[in-house]
Amino acid sequence: MKKIILSSAALMSLAACGSTSQPAPAAFDDSVYAQAMDTGESAFDLKRYKVAMSEYRTAGQQALKRDDGPAMAEAGYNLAVSQLAAGQPQDALKTVQDVSQTLLIRHDTSVVSLKLVQAAAYYQLKNYTQAIEDAAAPMAEADKDLAGRAALIMGLAGYDSGDNAALQRAYTRLHNMKKPVSVSVLADKKEIEALSLIKTNPAQAMSLAREVADLRRDEGSYNEMSRALALAARAASISGDHAGAASLWARAAQSAAAQSGSQMQKDADQWGQLAGGVLLHPLAPPAQ
């Protein structure tokens, strides 16, 4: 079973919890839970988010059946991440709140990863102040993937809201992270560095953003790849390379248009306009 870290490429292992005092039923319940979690992971990787959500709900019910708080936390966390990936931040917030309440009943308030999901949801909702606040706790964790994702969210929220202190905090956390780090964390680090340099050294920011796009492509995070291309386009425009910026905006727009989700389509339209107009679906069948 796997725990999704807000990216299909960054996964954490989850150990199944069983009970030797209830032989047959416990074994059956564990297998149902494990199968639902594994099927959910496979569906998530294929971007079949509705299927993933259904499987994680099934896993959560199995965890509740055997009064297994940690297993419930994992299923609920993955459900919320799937909702975020599907562009449903309000639903993700509701899931986080419900799971947190379920854990509180069991006197377990230690699942800091739920704060990460909450921060990401608030970022999607453009509540940048709350996103920065909620990202602080997971950003301080020792787990590099968890902390890296939290730092990315804090940095993005800081940049979008003009909170340079938050952007600098995120940059410092990623810059000081001990090696080795995963490809995902390396991309997070370079993206935040690019954001911190875009006004003072846009050429370097553009170079970093291009590197981020390559890393995101290699790990299959295409939504984050298109965001990196857009960042490179913004940096190119600031540096005066308008032809390069138009090309990068067009690439970002076409990538976003080929993805699912209303926000990606909005981004595609906006980036296409910044490119000066671009055919978003060049391989679409002709209109009947």
mmCIF file of C-alpha atoms in Angstrom:
data_model
loop_
_atom_site.group_PDB
_atom_site.id
_atom_site.type_symbol
_atom_site.label_atom_id
_atom_site.label_comp_id
_atom_site.label_asym_id
_atom_site.label_seq_id
_atom_site.Cartn_x
_atom_site.Cartn_y
_atom_site.Cartn_z
ATOM 1 C CA MET A 1 0.000 0.000 0.000
ATOM 2 C CA LYS A 2 1.174 3.495 -0.742
ATOM 3 C CA LYS A 3 0.594 6.947 0.602
ATOM 4 C CA ILE A 4 0.450 9.679 -1.996
ATOM 5 C CA ILE A 5 2.527 12.787 -1.319
ATOM 6 C CA LEU A 6 0.547 15.252 -3.453
ATOM 7 C CA SER A 7 2.322 13.867 -6.496
ATOM 8 C CA SER A 8 1.960 10.605 -8.329
ATOM 9 C CA ALA A 9 5.743 10.240 -8.307
ATOM 10 C CA ALA A 10 6.406 10.728 -4.591
ATOM 11 C CA LEU A 11 5.036 7.832 -2.559
ATOM 12 C CA MET A 12 5.470 6.680 1.012
ATOM 13 C CA SER A 13 5.105 3.125 2.251
ATOM 14 C CA LEU A 14 2.259 2.226 4.558
ATOM 15 C CA ALA A 15 2.411 -0.885 6.751
ATOM 16 C CA ALA A 16 -0.837 -2.796 7.222
ATOM 17 C CA CYS A 17 -2.114 -3.101 10.759
ATOM 18 C CA GLY A 18 -3.688 -6.401 11.754
ATOM 19 C CA SER A 19 -4.769 -8.236 14.887
ATOM 20 C CA THR A 20 -3.836 -11.764 15.857
ATOM 21 C CA SER A 21 -6.769 -12.020 18.235
ATOM 22 C CA GLN A 22 -9.371 -12.199 15.455
ATOM 23 C CA PRO A 23 -7.959 -14.687 12.927
ATOM 24 C CA ALA A 24 -10.344 -15.036 9.993
ATOM 25 C CA PRO A 25 -12.288 -11.741 10.101
ATOM 26 C CA ALA A 26 -9.181 -9.596 10.684
ATOM 27 C CA ALA A 27 -7.309 -11.287 7.842
ATOM 28 C CA PHE A 28 -10.282 -10.756 5.537
ATOM 29 C CA ASP A 29 -10.637 -7.110 6.532
ATOM 30 C CA ASP A 30 -6.933 -6.473 6.031
ATOM 31 C CA SER A 31 -7.007 -7.944 2.534
ATOM 32 C CA VAL A 32 -10.010 -5.800 1.599
ATOM 33 C CA TYR A 33 -8.247 -2.702 2.933
ATOM 34 C CA ALA A 34 -4.998 -3.551 1.150
ATOM 35 C CA GLN A 35 -6.742 -4.253 -2.142
ATOM 36 C CA ALA A 36 -8.720 -1.015 -1.990
ATOM 37 C CA MET A 37 -5.587 1.011 -1.224
ATOM 38 C CA ASP A 38 -3.599 -0.654 -4.012
ATOM 39 C CA THR A 39 -6.417 -0.254 -6.539
ATOM 40 C CA GLY A 40 -6.800 3.367 -5.493
ATOM 41 C CA GLU A 41 -3.103 3.962 -6.046
ATOM 42 C CA SER A 42 -3.229 2.406 -9.521
ATOM 43 C CA ALA A 43 -6.265 4.498 -10.451
ATOM 44 C CA PHE A 44 -4.581 7.651 -9.125
ATOM 45 C CA ASP A 45 -1.457 7.001 -11.194
ATOM 46 C CA LEU A 46 -3.685 6.666 -14.271
ATOM 47 C CA LYS A 47 -5.417 9.935 -13.298
ATOM 48 C CA ARG A 48 -8.734 8.106 -12.842
ATOM 49 C CA TYR A 49 -9.504 10.154 -9.777
ATOM 50 C CA LYS A 50 -13.164 9.174 -9.347
ATOM 51 C CA VAL A 51 -12.165 5.510 -9.196
ATOM 52 C CA ALA A 52 -9.355 6.332 -6.763
ATOM 53 C CA MET A 53 -11.767 8.224 -4.502
ATOM 54 C CA SER A 54 -14.194 5.315 -4.438
ATOM 55 C CA GLU A 55 -11.436 2.860 -3.518
ATOM 56 C CA TYR A 56 -10.067 5.066 -0.744
ATOM 57 C CA ARG A 57 -13.553 5.456 0.708
ATOM 58 C CA THR A 58 -13.858 1.658 0.733
ATOM 59 C CA ALA A 59 -10.499 1.414 2.497
ATOM 60 C CA GLY A 60 -11.601 4.015 5.033
ATOM 61 C CA GLN A 61 -14.750 2.068 5.826
ATOM 62 C CA GLN A 62 -12.682 -1.072 6.407
ATOM 63 C CA ALA A 63 -10.384 0.859 8.730
ATOM 64 C CA LEU A 64 -13.355 2.156 10.716
ATOM 65 C CA LYS A 65 -14.803 -1.344 10.908
ATOM 66 C CA ARG A 66 -11.751 -2.543 12.806
ATOM 67 C CA ASP A 67 -11.260 0.729 14.721
ATOM 68 C CA ASP A 68 -7.867 1.328 13.104
ATOM 69 C CA GLY A 69 -7.062 5.035 13.392
ATOM 70 C CA PRO A 70 -3.733 5.044 11.496
ATOM 71 C CA ALA A 71 -5.241 3.078 8.591
ATOM 72 C CA MET A 72 -8.189 5.491 8.521
ATOM 73 C CA ALA A 73 -5.744 8.391 8.407
ATOM 74 C CA GLU A 74 -3.919 6.907 5.411
ATOM 75 C CA ALA A 75 -7.110 6.197 3.481
ATOM 76 C CA GLY A 76 -8.513 9.630 4.290
ATOM 77 C CA TYR A 77 -5.286 11.356 3.350
ATOM 78 C CA ASN A 78 -5.164 9.619 -0.037
ATOM 79 C CA LEU A 79 -8.846 10.395 -0.617
ATOM 80 C CA ALA A 80 -8.191 14.091 0.024
ATOM 81 C CA VAL A 81 -5.158 14.093 -2.292
ATOM 82 C CA SER A 82 -7.277 12.481 -5.021
ATOM 83 C CA GLN A 83 -9.902 15.178 -4.543
ATOM 84 C CA LEU A 84 -7.223 17.843 -4.875
ATOM 85 C CA ALA A 85 -5.905 16.225 -8.045
ATOM 86 C CA ALA A 86 -9.446 16.241 -9.438
ATOM 87 C CA GLY A 87 -9.743 19.970 -8.717
ATOM 88 C CA GLN A 88 -12.084 19.596 -5.741
ATOM 89 C CA PRO A 89 -10.354 21.578 -2.960
ATOM 90 C CA GLN A 90 -13.550 22.158 -0.958
ATOM 91 C CA ASP A 91 -14.205 18.412 -0.869
ATOM 92 C CA ALA A 92 -10.590 17.818 0.153
ATOM 93 C CA LEU A 93 -10.972 20.257 3.053
ATOM 94 C CA LYS A 94 -14.136 18.468 4.179
ATOM 95 C CA THR A 95 -12.311 15.118 4.062
ATOM 96 C CA VAL A 96 -9.409 16.493 6.105
ATOM 97 C CA GLN A 97 -11.798 17.912 8.694
ATOM 98 C CA ASP A 98 -13.764 14.653 8.951
ATOM 99 C CA VAL A 99 -10.638 12.501 9.229
ATOM 100 C CA SER A 100 -9.125 14.861 11.807
ATOM 101 C CA GLN A 101 -12.306 14.606 13.896
ATOM 102 C CA THR A 102 -12.204 10.809 13.602
ATOM 103 C CA LEU A 103 -8.604 10.787 14.823
ATOM 104 C CA LEU A 104 -9.388 13.217 17.638
ATOM 105 C CA ILE A 105 -11.947 10.751 18.998
ATOM 106 C CA ARG A 106 -9.055 8.295 19.246
ATOM 107 C CA HIS A 107 -6.792 10.931 20.843
ATOM 108 C CA ASP A 108 -4.533 10.952 17.781
ATOM 109 C CA THR A 109 -3.651 14.459 16.581
ATOM 110 C CA SER A 110 -0.217 13.641 15.202
ATOM 111 C CA VAL A 111 -1.012 13.220 11.503
ATOM 112 C CA VAL A 112 0.816 16.292 10.248
ATOM 113 C CA SER A 113 0.431 15.159 6.637
ATOM 114 C CA LEU A 114 -3.229 16.200 6.822
ATOM 115 C CA LYS A 115 -2.012 19.765 7.344
ATOM 116 C CA LEU A 116 -0.140 19.448 4.060
ATOM 117 C CA VAL A 117 -3.317 18.504 2.205
ATOM 118 C CA GLN A 118 -5.152 21.345 3.926
ATOM 119 C CA ALA A 119 -2.446 23.802 2.857
ATOM 120 C CA ALA A 120 -2.667 22.585 -0.742
ATOM 121 C CA ALA A 121 -6.452 22.912 -0.714
ATOM 122 C CA TYR A 122 -6.282 26.480 0.571
ATOM 123 C CA TYR A 123 -3.680 27.267 -2.089
ATOM 124 C CA GLN A 124 -6.033 25.992 -4.805
ATOM 125 C CA LEU A 125 -8.749 28.189 -3.296
ATOM 126 C CA LYS A 126 -6.337 31.169 -3.396
ATOM 127 C CA ASN A 127 -6.458 31.574 0.387
ATOM 128 C CA TYR A 128 -2.720 32.124 0.451
ATOM 129 C CA THR A 129 -2.452 33.295 4.060
ATOM 130 C CA GLN A 130 -4.049 30.097 5.360
ATOM 131 C CA ALA A 131 -2.020 27.973 2.949
ATOM 132 C CA ILE A 132 1.215 29.462 4.292
ATOM 133 C CA GLU A 133 0.108 28.929 7.885
ATOM 134 C CA ASP A 134 -0.896 25.289 7.339
ATOM 135 C CA ALA A 135 2.280 24.474 5.399
ATOM 136 C CA ALA A 136 4.528 25.472 8.310
ATOM 137 C CA ALA A 137 4.151 22.297 10.412
ATOM 138 C CA PRO A 138 4.723 19.730 7.629
ATOM 139 C CA MET A 139 7.580 21.849 6.273
ATOM 140 C CA ALA A 140 9.400 21.333 9.576
ATOM 141 C CA GLU A 141 9.127 17.531 9.386
ATOM 142 C CA ALA A 142 12.200 15.327 8.927
ATOM 143 C CA ASP A 143 10.608 13.436 6.023
ATOM 144 C CA LYS A 144 12.092 15.108 2.953
ATOM 145 C CA ASP A 145 9.240 14.416 0.529
ATOM 146 C CA LEU A 146 6.654 15.722 2.982
ATOM 147 C CA ALA A 147 8.718 18.781 3.895
ATOM 148 C CA GLY A 148 9.577 19.452 0.260
ATOM 149 C CA ARG A 149 5.936 19.487 -0.816
ATOM 150 C CA ALA A 150 5.051 21.776 2.097
ATOM 151 C CA ALA A 151 7.880 24.146 1.213
ATOM 152 C CA LEU A 152 6.701 24.216 -2.401
ATOM 153 C CA ILE A 153 3.175 25.161 -1.331
ATOM 154 C CA MET A 154 4.452 27.838 1.056
ATOM 155 C CA GLY A 155 6.739 29.235 -1.632
ATOM 156 C CA LEU A 156 4.044 29.295 -4.312
ATOM 157 C CA ALA A 157 1.576 30.918 -1.922
ATOM 158 C CA GLY A 158 4.208 33.412 -0.821
ATOM 159 C CA TYR A 159 5.027 34.368 -4.401
ATOM 160 C CA ASP A 160 1.401 34.645 -5.513
ATOM 161 C CA SER A 161 0.476 36.794 -2.495
ATOM 162 C CA GLY A 162 3.622 38.929 -2.486
ATOM 163 C CA ASP A 163 4.714 37.501 0.878
ATOM 164 C CA ASN A 164 8.463 37.509 0.309
ATOM 165 C CA ALA A 165 9.155 36.297 3.845
ATOM 166 C CA ALA A 166 7.188 33.101 3.186
ATOM 167 C CA LEU A 167 8.946 32.629 -0.155
ATOM 168 C CA GLN A 168 12.311 33.013 1.578
ATOM 169 C CA ARG A 169 11.341 30.547 4.336
ATOM 170 C CA ALA A 170 10.443 27.976 1.705
ATOM 171 C CA TYR A 171 13.664 28.567 -0.208
ATOM 172 C CA THR A 172 15.781 28.247 2.957
ATOM 173 C CA ARG A 173 14.098 24.968 3.961
ATOM 174 C CA LEU A 174 14.671 23.408 0.546
ATOM 175 C CA HIS A 175 18.175 24.813 0.141
ATOM 176 C CA ASN A 176 19.278 23.435 3.532
ATOM 177 C CA MET A 177 17.770 19.977 2.988
ATOM 178 C CA LYS A 178 20.421 17.273 3.254
ATOM 179 C CA LYS A 179 21.170 15.209 0.163
ATOM 180 C CA PRO A 180 20.231 12.880 -1.340
ATOM 181 C CA VAL A 181 16.726 14.050 -2.198
ATOM 182 C CA SER A 182 14.114 12.650 -4.571
ATOM 183 C CA VAL A 183 13.575 14.005 -8.077
ATOM 184 C CA SER A 184 10.351 15.589 -6.842
ATOM 185 C CA VAL A 185 12.106 17.488 -4.044
ATOM 186 C CA LEU A 186 14.905 18.564 -6.396
ATOM 187 C CA ALA A 187 12.286 19.994 -8.747
ATOM 188 C CA ASP A 188 10.536 21.713 -5.819
ATOM 189 C CA LYS A 189 13.845 23.293 -4.802
ATOM 190 C CA LYS A 190 14.644 24.564 -8.297
ATOM 191 C CA GLU A 191 11.117 25.930 -8.783
ATOM 192 C CA ILE A 192 11.193 27.939 -5.562
ATOM 193 C CA GLU A 193 14.701 29.158 -6.397
ATOM 194 C CA ALA A 194 13.438 30.309 -9.799
ATOM 195 C CA LEU A 195 10.577 32.205 -8.165
ATOM 196 C CA SER A 196 12.979 33.890 -5.753
ATOM 197 C CA LEU A 197 15.218 35.024 -8.654
ATOM 198 C CA ILE A 198 12.635 35.998 -11.255
ATOM 199 C CA LYS A 199 12.772 39.737 -10.506
ATOM 200 C CA THR A 200 16.511 40.101 -9.906
ATOM 201 C CA ASN A 201 17.899 37.537 -12.363
ATOM 202 C CA PRO A 202 15.156 36.503 -14.802
ATOM 203 C CA ALA A 203 17.597 34.770 -17.162
ATOM 204 C CA GLN A 204 18.748 32.437 -14.391
ATOM 205 C CA ALA A 205 15.140 31.963 -13.286
ATOM 206 C CA MET A 206 14.199 30.939 -16.834
ATOM 207 C CA SER A 207 17.041 28.414 -16.960
ATOM 208 C CA LEU A 208 15.982 26.920 -13.624
ATOM 209 C CA ALA A 209 12.332 26.772 -14.676
ATOM 210 C CA ARG A 210 13.292 24.877 -17.837
ATOM 211 C CA GLU A 211 15.183 22.375 -15.681
ATOM 212 C CA VAL A 212 12.106 22.013 -13.482
ATOM 213 C CA ALA A 213 9.941 21.327 -16.535
ATOM 214 C CA ASP A 214 12.292 18.529 -17.594
ATOM 215 C CA LEU A 215 12.289 16.996 -14.101
ATOM 216 C CA ARG A 216 8.495 17.172 -13.832
ATOM 217 C CA ARG A 217 8.148 15.569 -17.264
ATOM 218 C CA ASP A 218 10.478 12.734 -16.283
ATOM 219 C CA GLU A 219 8.423 11.946 -13.169
ATOM 220 C CA GLY A 220 5.116 12.181 -15.023
ATOM 221 C CA SER A 221 3.836 15.274 -13.178
ATOM 222 C CA TYR A 222 2.504 16.992 -16.277
ATOM 223 C CA ASN A 223 0.388 19.592 -14.486
ATOM 224 C CA GLU A 224 3.477 20.736 -12.602
ATOM 225 C CA MET A 225 5.492 20.587 -15.834
ATOM 226 C CA SER A 226 3.100 22.991 -17.536
ATOM 227 C CA ARG A 227 3.320 25.315 -14.515
ATOM 228 C CA ALA A 228 7.129 25.262 -14.835
ATOM 229 C CA LEU A 229 6.898 26.093 -18.550
ATOM 230 C CA ALA A 230 4.648 29.031 -17.668
ATOM 231 C CA LEU A 231 7.183 30.171 -15.076
ATOM 232 C CA ALA A 232 9.947 29.974 -17.696
ATOM 233 C CA ALA A 233 7.754 32.009 -20.057
ATOM 234 C CA ARG A 234 7.203 34.674 -17.395
ATOM 235 C CA ALA A 235 10.946 34.879 -16.738
ATOM 236 C CA ALA A 236 11.714 35.076 -20.464
ATOM 237 C CA SER A 237 9.240 37.924 -20.846
ATOM 238 C CA ILE A 238 10.785 39.850 -17.944
ATOM 239 C CA SER A 239 14.257 39.381 -19.426
ATOM 240 C CA GLY A 240 13.076 40.782 -22.766
ATOM 241 C CA ASP A 241 13.046 37.520 -24.739
ATOM 242 C CA HIS A 242 9.534 37.960 -26.081
ATOM 243 C CA ALA A 243 9.826 35.361 -28.850
ATOM 244 C CA GLY A 244 11.088 32.787 -26.358
ATOM 245 C CA ALA A 245 8.323 33.728 -23.942
ATOM 246 C CA ALA A 246 5.642 33.269 -26.620
ATOM 247 C CA SER A 247 6.976 29.809 -27.453
ATOM 248 C CA LEU A 248 7.032 28.775 -23.793
ATOM 249 C CA TRP A 249 3.536 30.169 -23.158
ATOM 250 C CA ALA A 250 2.268 28.177 -26.156
ATOM 251 C CA ARG A 251 3.877 24.952 -24.919
ATOM 252 C CA ALA A 252 2.458 25.459 -21.427
ATOM 253 C CA ALA A 253 -0.992 26.191 -22.874
ATOM 254 C CA GLN A 254 -1.081 23.102 -25.100
ATOM 255 C CA SER A 255 0.074 20.856 -22.255
ATOM 256 C CA ALA A 256 -2.553 22.266 -19.895
ATOM 257 C CA ALA A 257 -5.292 21.972 -22.537
ATOM 258 C CA ALA A 258 -4.513 18.270 -22.957
ATOM 259 C CA GLN A 259 -5.095 17.651 -19.246
ATOM 260 C CA SER A 260 -8.303 17.257 -17.272
ATOM 261 C CA GLY A 261 -9.736 19.651 -14.719
ATOM 262 C CA SER A 262 -11.382 23.054 -14.976
ATOM 263 C CA GLN A 263 -8.367 24.899 -13.555
ATOM 264 C CA MET A 264 -6.063 23.406 -16.173
ATOM 265 C CA GLN A 265 -8.440 24.568 -18.910
ATOM 266 C CA LYS A 266 -8.487 28.084 -17.424
ATOM 267 C CA ASP A 267 -4.693 28.076 -17.336
ATOM 268 C CA ALA A 268 -4.590 26.855 -20.939
ATOM 269 C CA ASP A 269 -6.834 29.703 -22.091
ATOM 270 C CA GLN A 270 -4.834 32.318 -20.184
ATOM 271 C CA TRP A 271 -1.435 31.041 -21.316
ATOM 272 C CA GLY A 272 -2.673 30.695 -24.895
ATOM 273 C CA GLN A 273 -3.648 34.366 -24.894
ATOM 274 C CA LEU A 274 -0.242 35.322 -23.486
ATOM 275 C CA ALA A 275 1.328 33.353 -26.350
ATOM 276 C CA GLY A 276 -0.509 35.628 -28.766
ATOM 277 C CA GLY A 277 -2.997 32.947 -29.702
ATOM 278 C CA VAL A 278 -2.232 29.283 -30.155
ATOM 279 C CA LEU A 279 -4.079 26.184 -31.368
ATOM 280 C CA LEU A 280 -4.735 24.370 -28.089
ATOM 281 C CA HIS A 281 -5.847 21.041 -29.573
ATOM 282 C CA PRO A 282 -3.830 20.477 -32.784
ATOM 283 C CA LEU A 283 -4.743 16.774 -32.981
ATOM 284 C CA ALA A 284 -8.452 17.148 -32.267
ATOM 285 C CA PRO A 285 -10.829 15.563 -34.813
ATOM 286 C CA PRO A 286 -12.391 18.007 -37.279
ATOM 287 C CA ALA A 287 -15.705 19.529 -36.263
ATOM 288 C CA GLN A 288 -18.697 17.757 -37.790
#
